[in-house]
mmCIF file of C-alpha atoms in Angstrom:
data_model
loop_
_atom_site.group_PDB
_atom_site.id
_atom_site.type_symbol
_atom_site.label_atom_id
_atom_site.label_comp_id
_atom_site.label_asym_id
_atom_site.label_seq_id
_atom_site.Cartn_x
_atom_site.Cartn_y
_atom_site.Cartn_z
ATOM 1 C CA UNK K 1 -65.068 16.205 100.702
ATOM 2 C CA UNK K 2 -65.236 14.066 103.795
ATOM 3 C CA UNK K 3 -63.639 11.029 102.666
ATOM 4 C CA UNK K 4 -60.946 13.060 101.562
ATOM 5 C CA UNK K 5 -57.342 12.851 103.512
ATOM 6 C CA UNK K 6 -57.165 16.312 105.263
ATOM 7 C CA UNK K 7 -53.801 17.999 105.264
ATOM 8 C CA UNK K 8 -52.169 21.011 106.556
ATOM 9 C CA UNK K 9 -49.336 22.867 104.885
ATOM 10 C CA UNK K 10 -47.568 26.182 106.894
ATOM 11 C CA UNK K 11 -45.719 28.343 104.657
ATOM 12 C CA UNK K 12 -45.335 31.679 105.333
ATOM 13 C CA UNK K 13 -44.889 32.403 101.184
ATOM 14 C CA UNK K 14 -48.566 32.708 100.256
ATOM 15 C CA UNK K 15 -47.628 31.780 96.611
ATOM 16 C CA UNK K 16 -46.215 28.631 98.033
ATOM 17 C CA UNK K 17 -49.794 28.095 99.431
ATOM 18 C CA UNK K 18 -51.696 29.412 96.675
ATOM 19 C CA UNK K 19 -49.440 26.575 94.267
ATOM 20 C CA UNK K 20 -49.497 23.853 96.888
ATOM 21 C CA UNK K 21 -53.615 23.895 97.121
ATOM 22 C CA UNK K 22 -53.819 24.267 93.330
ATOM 23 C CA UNK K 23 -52.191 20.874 92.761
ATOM 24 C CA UNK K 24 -53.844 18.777 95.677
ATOM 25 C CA UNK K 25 -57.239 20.337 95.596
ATOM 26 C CA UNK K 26 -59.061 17.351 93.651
ATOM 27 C CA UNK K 27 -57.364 14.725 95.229
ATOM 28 C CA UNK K 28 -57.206 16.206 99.376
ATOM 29 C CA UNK K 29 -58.840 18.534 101.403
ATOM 30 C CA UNK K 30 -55.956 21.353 101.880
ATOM 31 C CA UNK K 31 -55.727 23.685 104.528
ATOM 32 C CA UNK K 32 -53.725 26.868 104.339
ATOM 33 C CA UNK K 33 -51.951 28.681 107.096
ATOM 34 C CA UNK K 34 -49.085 31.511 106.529
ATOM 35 C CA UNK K 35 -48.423 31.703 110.426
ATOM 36 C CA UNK K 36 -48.259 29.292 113.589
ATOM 37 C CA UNK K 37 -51.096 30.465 115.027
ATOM 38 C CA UNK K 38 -53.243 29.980 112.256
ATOM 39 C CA UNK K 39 -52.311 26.165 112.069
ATOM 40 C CA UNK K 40 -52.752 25.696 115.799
ATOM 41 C CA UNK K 41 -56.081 26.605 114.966
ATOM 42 C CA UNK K 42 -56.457 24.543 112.025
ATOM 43 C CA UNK K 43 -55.479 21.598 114.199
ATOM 44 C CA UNK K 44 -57.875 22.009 117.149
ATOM 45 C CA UNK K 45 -61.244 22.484 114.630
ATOM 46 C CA UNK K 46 -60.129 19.243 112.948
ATOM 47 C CA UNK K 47 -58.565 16.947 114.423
ATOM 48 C CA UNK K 48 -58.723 14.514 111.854
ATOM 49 C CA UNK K 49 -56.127 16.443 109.854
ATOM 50 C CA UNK K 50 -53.490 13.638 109.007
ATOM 51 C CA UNK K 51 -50.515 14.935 107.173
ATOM 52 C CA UNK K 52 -49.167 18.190 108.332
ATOM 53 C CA UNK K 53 -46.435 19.732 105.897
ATOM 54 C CA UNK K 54 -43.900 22.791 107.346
ATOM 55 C CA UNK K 55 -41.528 24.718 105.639
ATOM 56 C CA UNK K 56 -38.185 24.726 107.806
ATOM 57 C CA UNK K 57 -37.451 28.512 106.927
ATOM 58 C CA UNK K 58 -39.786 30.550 108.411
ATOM 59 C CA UNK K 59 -39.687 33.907 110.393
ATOM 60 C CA UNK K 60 -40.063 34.079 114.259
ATOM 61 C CA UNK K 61 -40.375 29.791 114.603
ATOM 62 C CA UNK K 62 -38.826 27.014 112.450
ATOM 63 C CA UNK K 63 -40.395 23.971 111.166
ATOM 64 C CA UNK K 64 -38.544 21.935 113.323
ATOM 65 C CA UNK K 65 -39.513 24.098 116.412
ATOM 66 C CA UNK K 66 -43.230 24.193 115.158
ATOM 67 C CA UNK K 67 -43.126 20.224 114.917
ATOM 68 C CA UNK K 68 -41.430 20.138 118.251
ATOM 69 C CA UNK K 69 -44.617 21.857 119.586
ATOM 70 C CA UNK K 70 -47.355 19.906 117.775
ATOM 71 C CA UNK K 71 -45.686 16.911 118.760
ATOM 72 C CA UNK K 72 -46.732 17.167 122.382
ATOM 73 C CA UNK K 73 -50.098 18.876 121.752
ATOM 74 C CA UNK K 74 -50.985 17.222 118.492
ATOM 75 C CA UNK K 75 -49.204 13.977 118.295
ATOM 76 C CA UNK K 76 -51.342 12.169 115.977
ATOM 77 C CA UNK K 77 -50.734 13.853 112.890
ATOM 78 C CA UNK K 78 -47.901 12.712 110.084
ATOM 79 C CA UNK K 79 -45.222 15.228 110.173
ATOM 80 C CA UNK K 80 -43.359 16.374 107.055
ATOM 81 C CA UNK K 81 -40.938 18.953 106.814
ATOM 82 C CA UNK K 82 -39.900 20.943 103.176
ATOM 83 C CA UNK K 83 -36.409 21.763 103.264
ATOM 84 C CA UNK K 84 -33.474 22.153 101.135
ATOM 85 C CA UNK K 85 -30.402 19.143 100.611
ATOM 86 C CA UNK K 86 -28.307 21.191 101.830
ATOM 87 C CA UNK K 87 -30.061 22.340 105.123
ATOM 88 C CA UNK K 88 -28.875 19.350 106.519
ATOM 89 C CA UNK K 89 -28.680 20.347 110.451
ATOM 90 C CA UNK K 90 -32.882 21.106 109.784
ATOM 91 C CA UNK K 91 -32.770 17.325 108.671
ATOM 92 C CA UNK K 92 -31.374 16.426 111.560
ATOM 93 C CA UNK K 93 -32.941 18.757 114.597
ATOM 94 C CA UNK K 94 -36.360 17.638 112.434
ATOM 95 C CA UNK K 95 -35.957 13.978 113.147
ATOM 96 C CA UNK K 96 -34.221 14.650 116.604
ATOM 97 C CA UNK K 97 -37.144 17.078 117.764
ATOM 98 C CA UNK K 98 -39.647 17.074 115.812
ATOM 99 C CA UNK K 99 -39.945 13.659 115.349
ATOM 100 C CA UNK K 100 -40.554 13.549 111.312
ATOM 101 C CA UNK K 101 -41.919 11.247 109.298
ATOM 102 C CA UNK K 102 -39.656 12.189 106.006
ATOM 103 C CA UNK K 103 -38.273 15.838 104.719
ATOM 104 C CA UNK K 104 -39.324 16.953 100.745
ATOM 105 C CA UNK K 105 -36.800 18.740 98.828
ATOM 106 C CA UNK K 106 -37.425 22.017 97.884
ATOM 107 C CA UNK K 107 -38.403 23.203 95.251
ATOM 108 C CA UNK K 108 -40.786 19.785 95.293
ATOM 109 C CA UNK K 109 -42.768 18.471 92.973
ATOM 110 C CA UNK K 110 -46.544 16.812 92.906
ATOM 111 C CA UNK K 111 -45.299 13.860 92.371
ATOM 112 C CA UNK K 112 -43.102 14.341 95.675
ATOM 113 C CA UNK K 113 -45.506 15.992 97.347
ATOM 114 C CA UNK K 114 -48.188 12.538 96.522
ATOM 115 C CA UNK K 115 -45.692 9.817 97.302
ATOM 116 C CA UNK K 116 -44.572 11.770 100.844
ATOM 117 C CA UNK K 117 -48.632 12.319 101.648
ATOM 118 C CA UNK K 118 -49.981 8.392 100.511
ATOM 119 C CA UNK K 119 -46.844 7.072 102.529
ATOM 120 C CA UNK K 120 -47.939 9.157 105.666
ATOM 121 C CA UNK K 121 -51.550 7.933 105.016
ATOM 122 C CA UNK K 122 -50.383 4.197 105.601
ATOM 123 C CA UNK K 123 -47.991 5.337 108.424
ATOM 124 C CA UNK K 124 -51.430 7.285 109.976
ATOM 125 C CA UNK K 125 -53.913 4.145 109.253
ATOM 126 C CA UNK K 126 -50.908 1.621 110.474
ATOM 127 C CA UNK K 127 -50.855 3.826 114.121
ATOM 128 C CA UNK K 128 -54.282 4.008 114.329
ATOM 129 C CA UNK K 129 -55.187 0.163 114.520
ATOM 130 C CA UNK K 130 -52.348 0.130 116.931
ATOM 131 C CA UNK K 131 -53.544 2.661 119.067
ATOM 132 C CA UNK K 132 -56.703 0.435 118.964
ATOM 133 C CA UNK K 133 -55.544 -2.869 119.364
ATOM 134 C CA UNK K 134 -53.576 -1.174 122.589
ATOM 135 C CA UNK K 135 -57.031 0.261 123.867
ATOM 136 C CA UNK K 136 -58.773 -3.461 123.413
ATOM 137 C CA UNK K 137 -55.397 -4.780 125.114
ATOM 138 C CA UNK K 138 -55.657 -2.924 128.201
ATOM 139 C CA UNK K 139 -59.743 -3.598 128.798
ATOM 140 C CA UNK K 140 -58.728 -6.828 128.212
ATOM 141 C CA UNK K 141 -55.922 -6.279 130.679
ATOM 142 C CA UNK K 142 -58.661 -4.898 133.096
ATOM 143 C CA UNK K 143 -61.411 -7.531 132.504
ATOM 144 C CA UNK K 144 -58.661 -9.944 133.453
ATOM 145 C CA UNK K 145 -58.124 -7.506 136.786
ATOM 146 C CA UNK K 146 -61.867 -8.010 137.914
ATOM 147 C CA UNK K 147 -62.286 -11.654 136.988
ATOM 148 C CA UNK K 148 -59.108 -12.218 139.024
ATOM 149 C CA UNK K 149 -60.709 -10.264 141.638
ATOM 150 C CA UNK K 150 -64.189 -11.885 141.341
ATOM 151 C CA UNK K 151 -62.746 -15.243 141.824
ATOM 152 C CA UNK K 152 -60.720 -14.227 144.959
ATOM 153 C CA UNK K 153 -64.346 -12.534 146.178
ATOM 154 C CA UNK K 154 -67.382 -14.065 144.881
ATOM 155 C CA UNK K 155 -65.725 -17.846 144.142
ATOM 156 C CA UNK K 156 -63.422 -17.965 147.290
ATOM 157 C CA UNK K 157 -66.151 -17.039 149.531
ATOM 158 C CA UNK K 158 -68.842 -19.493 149.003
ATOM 159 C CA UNK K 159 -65.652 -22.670 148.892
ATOM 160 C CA UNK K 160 -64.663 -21.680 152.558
ATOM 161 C CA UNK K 161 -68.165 -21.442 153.759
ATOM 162 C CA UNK K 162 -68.609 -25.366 152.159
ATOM 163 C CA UNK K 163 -65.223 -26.271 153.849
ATOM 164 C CA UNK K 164 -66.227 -24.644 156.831
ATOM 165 C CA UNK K 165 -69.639 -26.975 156.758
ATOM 166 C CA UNK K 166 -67.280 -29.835 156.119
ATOM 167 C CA UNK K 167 -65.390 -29.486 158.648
ATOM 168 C CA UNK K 168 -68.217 -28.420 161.280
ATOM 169 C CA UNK K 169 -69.893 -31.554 160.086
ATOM 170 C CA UNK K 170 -67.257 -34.387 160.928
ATOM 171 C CA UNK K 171 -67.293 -33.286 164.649
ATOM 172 C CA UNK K 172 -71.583 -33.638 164.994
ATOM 173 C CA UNK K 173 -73.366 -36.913 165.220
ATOM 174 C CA UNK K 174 -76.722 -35.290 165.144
ATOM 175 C CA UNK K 175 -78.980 -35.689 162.154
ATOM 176 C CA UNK K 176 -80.811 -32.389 162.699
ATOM 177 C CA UNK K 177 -77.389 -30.416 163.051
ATOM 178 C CA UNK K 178 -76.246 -32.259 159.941
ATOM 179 C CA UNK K 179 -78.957 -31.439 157.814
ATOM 180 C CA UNK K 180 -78.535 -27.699 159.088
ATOM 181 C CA UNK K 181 -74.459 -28.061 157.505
ATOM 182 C CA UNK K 182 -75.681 -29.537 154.488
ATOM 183 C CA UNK K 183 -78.598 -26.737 154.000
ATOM 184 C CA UNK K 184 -75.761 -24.265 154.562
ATOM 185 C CA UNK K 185 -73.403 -25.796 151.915
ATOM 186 C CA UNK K 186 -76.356 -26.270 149.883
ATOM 187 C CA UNK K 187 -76.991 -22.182 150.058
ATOM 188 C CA UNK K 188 -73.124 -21.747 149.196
ATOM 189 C CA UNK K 189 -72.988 -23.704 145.917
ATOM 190 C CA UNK K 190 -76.213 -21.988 144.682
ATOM 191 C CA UNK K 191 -74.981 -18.786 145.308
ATOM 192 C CA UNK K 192 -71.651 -19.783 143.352
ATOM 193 C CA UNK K 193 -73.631 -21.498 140.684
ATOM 194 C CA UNK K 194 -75.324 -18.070 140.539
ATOM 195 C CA UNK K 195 -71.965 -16.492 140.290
ATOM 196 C CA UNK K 196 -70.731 -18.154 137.210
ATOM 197 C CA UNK K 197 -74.344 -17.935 135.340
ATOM 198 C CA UNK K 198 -73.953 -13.944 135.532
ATOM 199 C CA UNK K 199 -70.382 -14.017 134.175
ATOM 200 C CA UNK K 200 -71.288 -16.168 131.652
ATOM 201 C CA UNK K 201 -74.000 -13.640 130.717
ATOM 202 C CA UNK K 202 -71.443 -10.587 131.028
ATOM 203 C CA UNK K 203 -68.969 -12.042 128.804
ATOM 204 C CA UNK K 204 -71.415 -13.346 126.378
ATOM 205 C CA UNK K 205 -72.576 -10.349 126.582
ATOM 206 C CA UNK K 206 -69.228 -8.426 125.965
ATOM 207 C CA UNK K 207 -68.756 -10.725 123.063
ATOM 208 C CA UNK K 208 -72.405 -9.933 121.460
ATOM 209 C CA UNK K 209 -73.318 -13.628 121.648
ATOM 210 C CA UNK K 210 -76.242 -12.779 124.343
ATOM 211 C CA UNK K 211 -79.964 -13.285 122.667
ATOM 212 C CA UNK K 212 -83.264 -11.630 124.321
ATOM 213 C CA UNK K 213 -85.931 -13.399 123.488
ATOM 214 C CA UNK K 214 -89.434 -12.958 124.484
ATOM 215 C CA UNK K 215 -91.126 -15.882 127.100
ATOM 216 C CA UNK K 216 -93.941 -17.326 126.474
ATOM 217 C CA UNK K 217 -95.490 -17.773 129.863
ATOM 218 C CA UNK K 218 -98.232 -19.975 129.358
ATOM 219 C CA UNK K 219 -95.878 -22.771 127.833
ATOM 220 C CA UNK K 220 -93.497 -22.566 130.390
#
């Protein structure tokens, strides 16, 4: 039952339901609901519900109102509204508001009702590796931030101290004082060559390619 799609149909015709859940049964995992409430529900205990199917004629809210709600609160779900041909200002509130994925005539058939639900599937699957290629995007985005900022902090830091050796050196004659500079640019570049080692770790690290391995300390 887990690896079936889940869907959601509100009707508020229970024989609608009833012959709706009949047909999809073997295939889906079905869930009922004759009122909004009942799907709000629905959606908030499983939130892996993927295909959410609304009758446009209902009493107190519309389908097109109802998928103007879930929208907002419930975005991820494939919204498909059942409605008459000749409804057509539904159609059109429905794809201006609600934001549907496709409309099935009324009175549908299983056939219909398949095609509309292994279409949203592929829409559902299709936004899903998008939403996670965006998510690996922006870390990328933000490991770019703090290497950018580690080179500005950690690299910059250590290059002005050398420079500032340098330059402190080509004004002393004095061997002692020399060896002093050289000691101090000597302590900048191995805190640098530090530096990079760790980064290389992290992102090595990041990309699964770092090993631990046990030493053996009487060979080294």
């Amino acid at each position: 039952m887990s690896d079936k799609i889940k869907i959601l149909y509100l009707d508020d015709e229970p024989d609608n339901l009833v012959g709706f859940k009949a047909s999809l049964r073997f295939n889906y995992q079905v869930f009922t609901a004759t009122n909004v409430p009942l799907a709000l529900d629905y959606l908030e205990t499983h939130p892996d519900i993927r295909v959410v199917f609304c009758d446009q004629r209902m009493p107190g809210k519309t389908g097109v109102e109802f998928f103007e709600e879930i929208r907002i609160s419930h975005p991820l779900p494939i919204r498909i509204l059942l409605t008459a041909y000749a409804d057509v200002e539904s159609i059109i509130a429905a794809i201006n508001k609600g934001n549907i994925f496709r409309f099935v005539k009324k009175p549908w058939t299983e056939a219909d009702i398949i095609g509309a639900i292994e279409e949203a599937n592929k829409f559902y699957l299709a936004n899903s590796m998008l939403a996670i290629k965006n998510s690996e995007l922006q870390k990328a985005y933000d490991e770019l931030n703090k290497f950018a900022y580690s080179v500005s902090h950690d690299i910059r830091g250590p290059l002005s101290g050398i420079v500032g050796a340098i330059n402190l050196a080509n004004e002393i004659d004095d061997v002692e004082e020399m060896k002093e500079m050289l000691f101090l640019m000597k302590k900048s570049v191995n805190k640098m060559d530090t530096y990079v080692l760790s980064m290389h770790d992290y992102y090595s690290r990041q990309r699964g390619e770092l090993k631990i391995t046990e030493i053996d300390f009487n060979k080294l």
